[in-house]
Coordinates of C-alpha atoms in Angstrom, one line a residue:
Chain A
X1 CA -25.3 3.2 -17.5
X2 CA -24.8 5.6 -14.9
X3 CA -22.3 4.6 -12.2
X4 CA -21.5 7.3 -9.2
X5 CA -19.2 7.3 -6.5
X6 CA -20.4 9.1 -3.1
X7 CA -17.8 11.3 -2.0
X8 CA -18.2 12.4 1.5
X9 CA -15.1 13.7 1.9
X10 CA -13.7 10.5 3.8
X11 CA -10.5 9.2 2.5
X12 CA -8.5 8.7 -0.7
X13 CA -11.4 7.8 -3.1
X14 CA -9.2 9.0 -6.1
X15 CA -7.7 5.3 -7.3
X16 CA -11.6 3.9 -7.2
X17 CA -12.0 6.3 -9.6
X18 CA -8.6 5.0 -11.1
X19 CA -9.3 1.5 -11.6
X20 CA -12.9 2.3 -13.4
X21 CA -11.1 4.8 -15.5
X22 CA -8.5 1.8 -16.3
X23 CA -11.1 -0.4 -17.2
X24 CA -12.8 2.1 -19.5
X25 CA -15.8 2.2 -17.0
X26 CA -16.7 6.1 -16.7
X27 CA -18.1 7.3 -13.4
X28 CA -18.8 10.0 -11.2
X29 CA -17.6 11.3 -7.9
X30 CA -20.3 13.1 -6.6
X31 CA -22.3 14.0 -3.6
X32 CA -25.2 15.7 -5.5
X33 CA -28.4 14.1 -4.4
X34 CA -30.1 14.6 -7.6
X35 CA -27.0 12.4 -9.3
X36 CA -27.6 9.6 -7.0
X37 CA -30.7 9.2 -7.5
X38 CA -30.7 9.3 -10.9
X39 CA -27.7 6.7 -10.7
X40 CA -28.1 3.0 -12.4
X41 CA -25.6 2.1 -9.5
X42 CA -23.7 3.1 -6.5
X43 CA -20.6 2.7 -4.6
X44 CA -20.0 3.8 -1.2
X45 CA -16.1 3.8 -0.4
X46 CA -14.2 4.8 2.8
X47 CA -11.1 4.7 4.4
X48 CA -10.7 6.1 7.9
X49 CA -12.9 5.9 11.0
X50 CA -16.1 5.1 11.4
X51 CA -16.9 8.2 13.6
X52 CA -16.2 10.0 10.9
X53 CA -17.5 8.2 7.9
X54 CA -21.1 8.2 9.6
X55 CA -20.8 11.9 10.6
X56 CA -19.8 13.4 6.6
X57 CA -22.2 11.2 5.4
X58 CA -24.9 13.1 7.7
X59 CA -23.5 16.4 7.1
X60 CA -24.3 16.5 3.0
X61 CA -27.8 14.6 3.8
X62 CA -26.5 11.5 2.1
X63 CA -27.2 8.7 5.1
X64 CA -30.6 8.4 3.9
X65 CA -29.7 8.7 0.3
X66 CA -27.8 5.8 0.4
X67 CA -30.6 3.9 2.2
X68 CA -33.0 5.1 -0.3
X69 CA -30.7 3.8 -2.7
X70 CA -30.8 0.5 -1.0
X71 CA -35.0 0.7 -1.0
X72 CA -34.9 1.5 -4.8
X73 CA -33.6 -2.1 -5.5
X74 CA -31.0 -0.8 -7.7
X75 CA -27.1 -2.2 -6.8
X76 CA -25.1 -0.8 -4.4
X77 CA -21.4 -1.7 -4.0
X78 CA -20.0 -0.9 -0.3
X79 CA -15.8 -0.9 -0.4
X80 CA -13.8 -0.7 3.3
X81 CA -15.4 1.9 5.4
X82 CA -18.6 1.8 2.8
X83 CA -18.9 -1.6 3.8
X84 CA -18.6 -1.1 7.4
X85 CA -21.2 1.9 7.2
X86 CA -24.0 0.0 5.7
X87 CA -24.2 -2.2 9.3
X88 CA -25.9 -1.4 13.0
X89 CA -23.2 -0.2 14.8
X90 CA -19.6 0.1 15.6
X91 CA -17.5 -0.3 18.4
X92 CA -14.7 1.8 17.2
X93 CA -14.0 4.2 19.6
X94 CA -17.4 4.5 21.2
X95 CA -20.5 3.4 19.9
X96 CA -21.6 4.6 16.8
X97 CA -25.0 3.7 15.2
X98 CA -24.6 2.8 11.0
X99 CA -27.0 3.2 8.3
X100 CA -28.5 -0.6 9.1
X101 CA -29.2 -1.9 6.1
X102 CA -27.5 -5.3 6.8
X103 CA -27.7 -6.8 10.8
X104 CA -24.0 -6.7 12.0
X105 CA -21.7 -5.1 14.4
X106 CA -18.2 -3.7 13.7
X107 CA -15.6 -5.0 16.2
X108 CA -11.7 -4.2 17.0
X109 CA -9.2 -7.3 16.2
X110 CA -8.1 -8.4 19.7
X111 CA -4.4 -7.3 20.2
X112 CA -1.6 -9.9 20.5
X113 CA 0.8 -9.5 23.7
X114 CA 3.4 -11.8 21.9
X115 CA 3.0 -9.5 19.2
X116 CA 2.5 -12.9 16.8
X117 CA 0.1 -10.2 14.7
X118 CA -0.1 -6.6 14.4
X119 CA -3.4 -4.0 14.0
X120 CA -4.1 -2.8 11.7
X121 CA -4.6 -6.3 9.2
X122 CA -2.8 -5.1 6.7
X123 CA -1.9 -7.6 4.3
X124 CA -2.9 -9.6 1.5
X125 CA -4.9 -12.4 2.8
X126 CA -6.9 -15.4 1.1
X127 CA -10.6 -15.5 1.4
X128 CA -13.1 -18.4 1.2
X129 CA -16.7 -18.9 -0.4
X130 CA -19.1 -19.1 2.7
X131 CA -22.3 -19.5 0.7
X132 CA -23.1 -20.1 -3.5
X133 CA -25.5 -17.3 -3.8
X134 CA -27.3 -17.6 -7.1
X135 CA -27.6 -14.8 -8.8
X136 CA -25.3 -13.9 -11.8
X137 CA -23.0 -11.4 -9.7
X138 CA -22.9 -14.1 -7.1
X139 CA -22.2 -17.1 -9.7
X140 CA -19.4 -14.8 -11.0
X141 CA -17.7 -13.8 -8.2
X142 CA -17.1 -17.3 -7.3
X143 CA -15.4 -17.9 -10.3
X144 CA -13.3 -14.9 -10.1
X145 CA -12.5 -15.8 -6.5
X146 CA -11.5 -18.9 -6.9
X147 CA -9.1 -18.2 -9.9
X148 CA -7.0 -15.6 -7.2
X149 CA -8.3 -15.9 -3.6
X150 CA -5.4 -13.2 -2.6
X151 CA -6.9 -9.6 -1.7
X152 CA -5.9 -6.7 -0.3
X153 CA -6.8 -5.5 3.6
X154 CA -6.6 -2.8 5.8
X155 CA -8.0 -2.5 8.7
X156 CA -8.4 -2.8 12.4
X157 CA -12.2 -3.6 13.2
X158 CA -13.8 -6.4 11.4
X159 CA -17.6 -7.4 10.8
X160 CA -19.1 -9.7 12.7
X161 CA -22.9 -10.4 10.8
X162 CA -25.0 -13.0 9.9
X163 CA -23.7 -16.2 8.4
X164 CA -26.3 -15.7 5.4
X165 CA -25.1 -12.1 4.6
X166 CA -21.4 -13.5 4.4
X167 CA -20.6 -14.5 0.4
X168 CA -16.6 -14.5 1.8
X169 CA -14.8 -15.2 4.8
X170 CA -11.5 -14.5 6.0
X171 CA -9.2 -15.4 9.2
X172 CA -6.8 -13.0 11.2
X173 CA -5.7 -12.3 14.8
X174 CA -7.8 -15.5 15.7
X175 CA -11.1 -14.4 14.1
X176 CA -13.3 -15.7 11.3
X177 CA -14.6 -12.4 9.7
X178 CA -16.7 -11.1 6.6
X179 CA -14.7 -10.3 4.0
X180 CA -17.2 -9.7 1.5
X181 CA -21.3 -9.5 2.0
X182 CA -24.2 -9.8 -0.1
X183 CA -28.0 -8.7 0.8
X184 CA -30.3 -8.5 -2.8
X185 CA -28.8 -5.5 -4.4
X186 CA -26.3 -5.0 -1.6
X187 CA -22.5 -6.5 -2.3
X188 CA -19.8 -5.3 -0.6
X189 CA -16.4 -5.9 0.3
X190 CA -13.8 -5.3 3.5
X191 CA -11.0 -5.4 1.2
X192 CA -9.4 -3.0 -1.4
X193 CA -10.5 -4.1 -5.1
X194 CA -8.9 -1.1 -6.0
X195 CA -5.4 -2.0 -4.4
X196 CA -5.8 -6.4 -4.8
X197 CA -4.7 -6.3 -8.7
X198 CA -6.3 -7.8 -11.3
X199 CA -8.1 -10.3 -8.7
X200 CA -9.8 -6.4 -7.5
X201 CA -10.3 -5.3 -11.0
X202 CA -12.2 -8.6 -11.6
X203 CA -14.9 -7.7 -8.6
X204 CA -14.9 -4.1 -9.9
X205 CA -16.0 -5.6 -13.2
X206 CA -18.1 -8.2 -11.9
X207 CA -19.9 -5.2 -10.6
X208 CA -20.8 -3.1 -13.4
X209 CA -21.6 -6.0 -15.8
X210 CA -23.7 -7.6 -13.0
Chain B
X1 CA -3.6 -22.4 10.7
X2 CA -3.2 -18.6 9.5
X3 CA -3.9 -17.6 6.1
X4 CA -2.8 -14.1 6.0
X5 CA 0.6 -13.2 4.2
X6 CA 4.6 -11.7 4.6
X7 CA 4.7 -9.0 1.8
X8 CA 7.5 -8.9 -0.9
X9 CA 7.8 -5.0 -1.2
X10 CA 10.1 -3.5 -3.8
X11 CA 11.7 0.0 -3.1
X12 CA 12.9 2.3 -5.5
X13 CA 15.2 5.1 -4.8
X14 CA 14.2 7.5 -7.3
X15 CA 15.8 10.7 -8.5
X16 CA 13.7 13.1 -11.3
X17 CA 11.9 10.5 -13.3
X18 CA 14.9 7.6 -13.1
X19 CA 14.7 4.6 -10.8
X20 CA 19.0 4.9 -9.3
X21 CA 21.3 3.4 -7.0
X22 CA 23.3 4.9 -4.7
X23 CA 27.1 4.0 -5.4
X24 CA 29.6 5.0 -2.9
X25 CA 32.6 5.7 -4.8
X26 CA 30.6 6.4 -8.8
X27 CA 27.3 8.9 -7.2
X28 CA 24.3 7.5 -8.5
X29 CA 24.0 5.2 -10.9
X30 CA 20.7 5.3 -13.3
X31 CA 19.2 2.2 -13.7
X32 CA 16.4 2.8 -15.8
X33 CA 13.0 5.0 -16.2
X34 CA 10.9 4.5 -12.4
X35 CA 7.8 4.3 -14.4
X36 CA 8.8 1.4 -16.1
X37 CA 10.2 -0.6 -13.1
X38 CA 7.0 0.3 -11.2
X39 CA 4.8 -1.5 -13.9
X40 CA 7.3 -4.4 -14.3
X41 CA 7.2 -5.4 -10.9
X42 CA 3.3 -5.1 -10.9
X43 CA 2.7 -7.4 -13.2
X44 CA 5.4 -9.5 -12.1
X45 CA 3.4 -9.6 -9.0
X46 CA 4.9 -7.6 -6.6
X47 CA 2.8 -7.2 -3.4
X48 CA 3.3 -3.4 -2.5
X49 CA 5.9 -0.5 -4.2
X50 CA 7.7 2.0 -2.1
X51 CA 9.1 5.2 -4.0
X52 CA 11.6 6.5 -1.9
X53 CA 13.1 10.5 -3.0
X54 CA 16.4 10.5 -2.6
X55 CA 16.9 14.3 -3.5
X56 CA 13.7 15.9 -1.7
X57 CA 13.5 19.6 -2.1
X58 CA 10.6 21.6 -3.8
X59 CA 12.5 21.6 -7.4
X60 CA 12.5 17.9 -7.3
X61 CA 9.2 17.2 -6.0
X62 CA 7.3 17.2 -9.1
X63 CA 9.1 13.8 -11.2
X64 CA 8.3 12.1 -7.9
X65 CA 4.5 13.5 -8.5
X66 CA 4.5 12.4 -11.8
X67 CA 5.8 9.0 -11.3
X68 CA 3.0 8.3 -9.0
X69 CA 0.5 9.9 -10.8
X70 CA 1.8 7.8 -14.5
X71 CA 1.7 4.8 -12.0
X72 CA -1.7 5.0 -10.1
X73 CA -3.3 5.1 -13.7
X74 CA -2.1 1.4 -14.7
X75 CA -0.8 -0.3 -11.2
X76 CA -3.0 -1.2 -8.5
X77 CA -1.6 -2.5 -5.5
X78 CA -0.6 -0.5 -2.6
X79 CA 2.4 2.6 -3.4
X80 CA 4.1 4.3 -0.3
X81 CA 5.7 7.9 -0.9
X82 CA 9.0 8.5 1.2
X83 CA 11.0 11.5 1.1
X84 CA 11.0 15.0 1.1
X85 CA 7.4 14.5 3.1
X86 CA 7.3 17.9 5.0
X87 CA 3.7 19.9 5.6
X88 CA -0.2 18.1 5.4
X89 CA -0.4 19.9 2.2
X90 CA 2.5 17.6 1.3
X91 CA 0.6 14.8 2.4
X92 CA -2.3 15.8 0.5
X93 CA -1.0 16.7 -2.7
X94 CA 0.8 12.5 -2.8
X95 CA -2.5 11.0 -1.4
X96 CA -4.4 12.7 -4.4
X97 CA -2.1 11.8 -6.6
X98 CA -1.9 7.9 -6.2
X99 CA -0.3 7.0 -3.1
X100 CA -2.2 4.9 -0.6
X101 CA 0.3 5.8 2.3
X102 CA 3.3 8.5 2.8
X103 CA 6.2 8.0 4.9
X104 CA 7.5 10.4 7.1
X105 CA 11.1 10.6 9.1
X106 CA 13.1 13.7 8.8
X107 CA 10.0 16.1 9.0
X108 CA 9.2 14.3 12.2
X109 CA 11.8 14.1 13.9
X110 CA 11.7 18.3 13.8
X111 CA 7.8 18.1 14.3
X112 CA 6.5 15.0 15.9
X113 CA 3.4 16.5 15.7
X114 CA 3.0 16.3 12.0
X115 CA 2.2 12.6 12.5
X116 CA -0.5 13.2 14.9
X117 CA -2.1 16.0 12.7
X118 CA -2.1 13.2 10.0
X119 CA -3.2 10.4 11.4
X120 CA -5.7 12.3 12.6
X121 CA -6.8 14.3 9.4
X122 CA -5.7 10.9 6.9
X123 CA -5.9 8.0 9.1
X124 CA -3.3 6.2 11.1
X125 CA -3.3 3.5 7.7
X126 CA -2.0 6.0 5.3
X127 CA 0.9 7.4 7.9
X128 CA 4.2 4.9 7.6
X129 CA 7.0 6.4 9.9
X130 CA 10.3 5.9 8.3
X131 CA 12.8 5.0 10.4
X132 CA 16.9 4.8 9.6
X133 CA 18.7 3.6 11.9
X134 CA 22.1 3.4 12.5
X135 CA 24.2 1.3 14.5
X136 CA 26.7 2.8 16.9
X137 CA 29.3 1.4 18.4
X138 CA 28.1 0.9 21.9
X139 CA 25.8 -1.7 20.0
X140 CA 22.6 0.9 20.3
X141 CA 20.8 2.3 17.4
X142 CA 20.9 6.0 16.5
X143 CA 17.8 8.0 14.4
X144 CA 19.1 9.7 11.2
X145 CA 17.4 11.8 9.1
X146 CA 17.6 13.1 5.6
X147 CA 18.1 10.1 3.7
X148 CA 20.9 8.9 5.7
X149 CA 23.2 12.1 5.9
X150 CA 22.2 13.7 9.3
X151 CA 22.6 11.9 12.8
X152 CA 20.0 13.3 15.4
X153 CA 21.4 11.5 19.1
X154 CA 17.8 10.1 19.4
X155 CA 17.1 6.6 20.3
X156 CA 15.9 4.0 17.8
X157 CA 13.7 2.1 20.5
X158 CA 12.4 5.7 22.3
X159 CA 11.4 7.0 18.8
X160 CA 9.6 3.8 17.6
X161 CA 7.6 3.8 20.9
X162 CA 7.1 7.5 20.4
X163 CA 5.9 7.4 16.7
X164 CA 2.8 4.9 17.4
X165 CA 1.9 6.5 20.2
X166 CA 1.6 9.9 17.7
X167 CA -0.7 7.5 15.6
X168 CA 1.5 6.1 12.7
X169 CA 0.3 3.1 11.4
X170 CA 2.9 1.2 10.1
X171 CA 6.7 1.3 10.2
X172 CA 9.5 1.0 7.2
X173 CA 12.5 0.1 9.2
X174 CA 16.1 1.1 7.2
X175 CA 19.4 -0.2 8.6
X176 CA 21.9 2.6 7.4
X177 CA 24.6 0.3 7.7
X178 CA 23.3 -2.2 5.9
X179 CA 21.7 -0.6 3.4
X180 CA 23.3 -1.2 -0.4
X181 CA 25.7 -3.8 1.3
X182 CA 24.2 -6.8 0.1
X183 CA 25.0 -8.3 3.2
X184 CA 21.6 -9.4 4.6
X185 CA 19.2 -7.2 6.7
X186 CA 20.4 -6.2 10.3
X187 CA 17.8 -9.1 11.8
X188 CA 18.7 -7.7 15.8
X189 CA 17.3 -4.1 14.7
X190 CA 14.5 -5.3 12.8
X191 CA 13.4 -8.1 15.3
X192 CA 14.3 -5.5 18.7
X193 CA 11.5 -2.7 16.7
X194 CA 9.1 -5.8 15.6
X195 CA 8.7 -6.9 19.0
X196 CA 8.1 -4.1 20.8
X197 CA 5.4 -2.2 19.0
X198 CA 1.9 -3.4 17.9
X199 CA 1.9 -1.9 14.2
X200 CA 3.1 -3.6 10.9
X201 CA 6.7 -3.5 10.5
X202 CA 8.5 -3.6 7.0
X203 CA 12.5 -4.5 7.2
X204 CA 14.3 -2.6 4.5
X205 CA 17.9 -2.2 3.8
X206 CA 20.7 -5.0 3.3
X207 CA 18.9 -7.7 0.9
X208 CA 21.7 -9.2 -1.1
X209 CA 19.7 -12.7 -2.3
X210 CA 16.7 -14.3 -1.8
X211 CA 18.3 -16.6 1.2
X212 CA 18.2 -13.2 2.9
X213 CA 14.7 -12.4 2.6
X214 CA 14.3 -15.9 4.0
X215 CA 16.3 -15.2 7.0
X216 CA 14.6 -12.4 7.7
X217 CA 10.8 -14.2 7.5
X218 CA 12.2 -16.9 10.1
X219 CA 14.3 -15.1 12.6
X220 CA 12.1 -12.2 12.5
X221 CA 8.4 -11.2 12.9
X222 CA 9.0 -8.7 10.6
X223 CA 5.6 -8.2 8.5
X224 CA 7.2 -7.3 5.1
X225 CA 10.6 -7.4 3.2
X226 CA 11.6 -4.2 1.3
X227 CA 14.1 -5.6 -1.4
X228 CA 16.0 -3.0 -4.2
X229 CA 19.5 -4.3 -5.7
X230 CA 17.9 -8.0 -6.2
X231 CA 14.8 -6.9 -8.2
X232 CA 16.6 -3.9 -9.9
X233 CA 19.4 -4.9 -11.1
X234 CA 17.3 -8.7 -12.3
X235 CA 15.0 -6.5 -14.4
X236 CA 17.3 -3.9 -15.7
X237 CA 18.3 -5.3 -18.8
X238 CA 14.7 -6.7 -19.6
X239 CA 13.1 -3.2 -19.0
X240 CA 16.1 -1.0 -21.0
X241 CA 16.0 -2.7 -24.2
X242 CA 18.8 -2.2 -26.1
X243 CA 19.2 -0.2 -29.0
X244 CA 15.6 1.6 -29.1
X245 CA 16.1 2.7 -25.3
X246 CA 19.5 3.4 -25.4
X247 CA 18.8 5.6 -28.5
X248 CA 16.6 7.3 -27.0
X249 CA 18.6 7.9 -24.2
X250 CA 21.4 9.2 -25.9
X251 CA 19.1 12.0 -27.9
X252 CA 18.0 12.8 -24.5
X253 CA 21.2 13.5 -23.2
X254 CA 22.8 15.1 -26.4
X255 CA 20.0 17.8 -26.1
X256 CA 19.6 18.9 -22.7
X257 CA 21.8 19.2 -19.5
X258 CA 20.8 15.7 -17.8
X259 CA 21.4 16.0 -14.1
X260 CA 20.2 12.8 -13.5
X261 CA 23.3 10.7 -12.5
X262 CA 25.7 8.4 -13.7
X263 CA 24.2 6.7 -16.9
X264 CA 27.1 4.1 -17.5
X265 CA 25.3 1.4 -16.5
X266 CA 22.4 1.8 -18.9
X267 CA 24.6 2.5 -21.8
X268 CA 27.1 -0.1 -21.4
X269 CA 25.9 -2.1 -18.4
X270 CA 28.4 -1.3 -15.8
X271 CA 29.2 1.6 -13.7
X272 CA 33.0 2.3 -12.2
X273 CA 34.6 -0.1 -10.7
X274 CA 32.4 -1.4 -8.2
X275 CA 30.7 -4.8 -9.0
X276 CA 27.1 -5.9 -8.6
X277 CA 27.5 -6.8 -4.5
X278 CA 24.1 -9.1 -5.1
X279 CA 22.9 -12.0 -6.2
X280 CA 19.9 -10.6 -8.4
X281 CA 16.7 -13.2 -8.6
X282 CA 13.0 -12.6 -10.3
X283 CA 10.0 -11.9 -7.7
X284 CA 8.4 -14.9 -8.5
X285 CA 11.8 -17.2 -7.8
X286 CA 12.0 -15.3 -4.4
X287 CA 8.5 -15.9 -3.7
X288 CA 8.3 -19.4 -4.6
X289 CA 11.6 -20.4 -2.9
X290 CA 9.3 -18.6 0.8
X291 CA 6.7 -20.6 0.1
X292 CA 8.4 -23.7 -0.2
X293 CA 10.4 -23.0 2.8
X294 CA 6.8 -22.3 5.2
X295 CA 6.1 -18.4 5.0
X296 CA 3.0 -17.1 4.4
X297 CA 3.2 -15.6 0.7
X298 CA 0.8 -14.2 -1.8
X299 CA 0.9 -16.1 -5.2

């Protein structure tokens, strides 16, 4: 099976790599069009801003790879800023218009004048099941979930989408946001599997077994 | 009712590849191989590591390297490189290598720039400014810079303020004078920075039990606890088992000139005449005993 990893120059993409390598998963880092396509499945990671994320993934042509990807059928796994991407738009610093494969908006956390919570969410945090979805990947991240509901965020801007894309919720700064999404072949998550231990590893494994 | 959680962070103070202690009156005491320590407390469920370099210069910069790179391959929860942080390329090379975040203070303080260049080229998430402070006597906080050896007559307060507006993302907040006391954090510094800026703030420096760490999550809004001595010196024996270790060890040292530190402690568990100033406790004891008493805490 051939499992690639966009890299659009956007952010420390090295311990994605790292946790597939760890669970004797090979894959690719790669911004070849030919390799995507030719991939069984795809992950689009991401750590910084939006702005940015959007613009790289423009300049190497890879916008509408990815949303081909999403056409094709075959599964695509969004993590952080890759998740983020794959929505309308985003309020973070302007207004910037995603790849819109999901309905959605990006949003900033509201600040706290007591200072009760700080930006960026950065934390491990619990998340809940908003919906069973029935397929295997769904069935199974449910169980995985609910054996260690702690992951792994970072962030400042949150997605606000749909309460039928949302597989798992989470709560900070007064919001209820989406912590993880699932659309057909789309799954993707706001936290870091790659940084939430062996409850991360799961998901990552959940995803190429899926 | 919030669901999101204090971390339990522990820091290491590393020299070459050891994990050590700084003793005031015996130098530094080796406790053990970093690696090992760093993959202990992962699976002992630590919720973030911080390597700190206590002896940053371009000869040494390579163990720390290693460490992290050795550590990225089996640990994965979030590692924060401190010390010795000096260019981007610095920045860089640590971000490639494992680290999810680098902490800068001395560079800095000589450039404040360097933070707004990365924030800007990394993201604000992966900058952590590292702040020691020390208490004067006038009751005001001082800046001081490489690892606790150099005062700079800049305020604590001014350079927090100053350092989020440059774009860091986080702080790690070190008391000088509490630091390896075992005395409990300094609460008044760490609640004074918490208070006043809108970014995560980790307390680090002065953990002597796990009553401490308590104190600190309910008179503080501090966001995480940095704890050494409790966890270190808990583990220590566990991790350097006897005679296969210590044999080891000694073939190490018999070959080669080891400038590593004082190794008394490993070999025959103590080190001069200073005694272990903490009570030592498991992560899992500390975390249990802050959940029971109301924090917020991942287990």
């Amino acid at each position: 099976m051939k499992i690639s990893i966009v890299d659009y120059g956007v952010g420390n993409i090295y311990n994605i790599t790292r946790a597939f390598d760890y669970l004797g998963v090979h894959v690719s880092l790669t911004r070849d069009i030919k390799q995507i396509r030719e991939s069984d499945k795809l992950i689009l990671p991401g750590v910084g801003s939006f702005e940015s994320g959007i613009s790289n993934l423009k300049k190497y042509g890879l916008d509408s790879e990815v949303k081909d990807f999403y056409k094709s059928g075959k599964p695509l796994l969004g993590i952080c800023l890759g998740m983020q991407l794959l929505f309308d738009r985003s309020y973070e610093d302007g207004n910037w218009e995603g790849l819109g494969l999901i309905s959605g908006e990006v949003k900033k956390f509201p600040e706290s004048p007591e200072r009760s919570y700080k930006i960026p969410h950065m934390c491990w945090n619990t998340v809940t099941f908003n919906k069973t979805d029935t397929s295997q990947i769904g069935v199974r991240i449910k169980e995985d979930v609910s054996k260690d509901p702690y992951f792994y965020f970072v962030h400042s801007y949150y997605v606000e989408t749909n309460a039928e894309n949302i597989l798992l919720e989470c709560q900070y700064a007064g919001k209820h946001f989406a912590a993880g999404v699932k659309k057909e072949n789309l799954l993707a998550f706001q936290f870091h599997p790659e940084r939430s231990g062996e409850a991360g590893l799961r998901l990552l494994k959940a995803f190429v077994e899926g | 009712m919030r669901t999101d959680t204090k971390r339990i962070i522990a820091r290491l103070d590393i020299k070459g590849p050891n994990l050590i202690k700084g003793i005031e009156l015996d130098g530094l005491r080796v406790l053990g191989k970093a690696w090992d320590f760093a993959k202990k407390y992962y699976l002992e469920g630590i919720d973030e590591l911080i390597f700190q370099d206590t002896v940053a210069s371009l000869y040494r910069r390579n163990s720390l390297k290693d460490i992290i790179q050795k550590t990225a391959k089996e640990v994965f929860i979030p590692m924060t490189v401190a010390g010795g942080i000096r260019t981007i390329e610095d920045i860089r090379d640590v971000l490639h290598s494992g680290a999810d975040k680098v902490a800068i203070n001395t560079a800095a303080v000589e450039n404040p720039n360097l933070i707004r260049e990365a924030a800007k080229i990394f993201g604000s998430q992966c900058v952590v400014s590292s702040i020691e402070a020390f208490k004067k006597e006038n009751g005001r906080y001082e800046v001081w810079v490489d690892y606790g050896r150099e005062p700079t007559k800049i305020d604590v307060m001014d350079w927090a303020k100053k350092v989020v507006d440059l774009g860091a993302g986080e702080i790690l907040l070190t008391s000088i004078n509490k630091d390896g006391t075992g005395k409990g954090y300094d609460l008044e510094l760490v609640q004074k920075i918490s208070e006043m800026v809108n970014v995560p703030v980790i307390a680090s420096g002065g953990a002597g039990c796990k009553e401490d760490v308590d104190e600190l999550l309910s008179n503080t809004t501090a966001d995480a606890a940095a704890i050494g001595s409790v966890f270190h010196y808990n583990y220590s024996k566990e991790i350097n088992n006897e005679a296969e270790y210590r044999q080891s060890l000694k073939q190490l040292r018999m070959g080669e000139h080891v400038d590593t530190g004082n190794m008394d402690f490993i070999y025959y568990g103590y080190g001069g005449s200073r005694d272990l100033l903490v009570e030592t406790c498991s992560i899992i004891e500390l975390k249990k005993m802050l959940q029971e008493s109301g924090k917020g805490i991942r287990i």
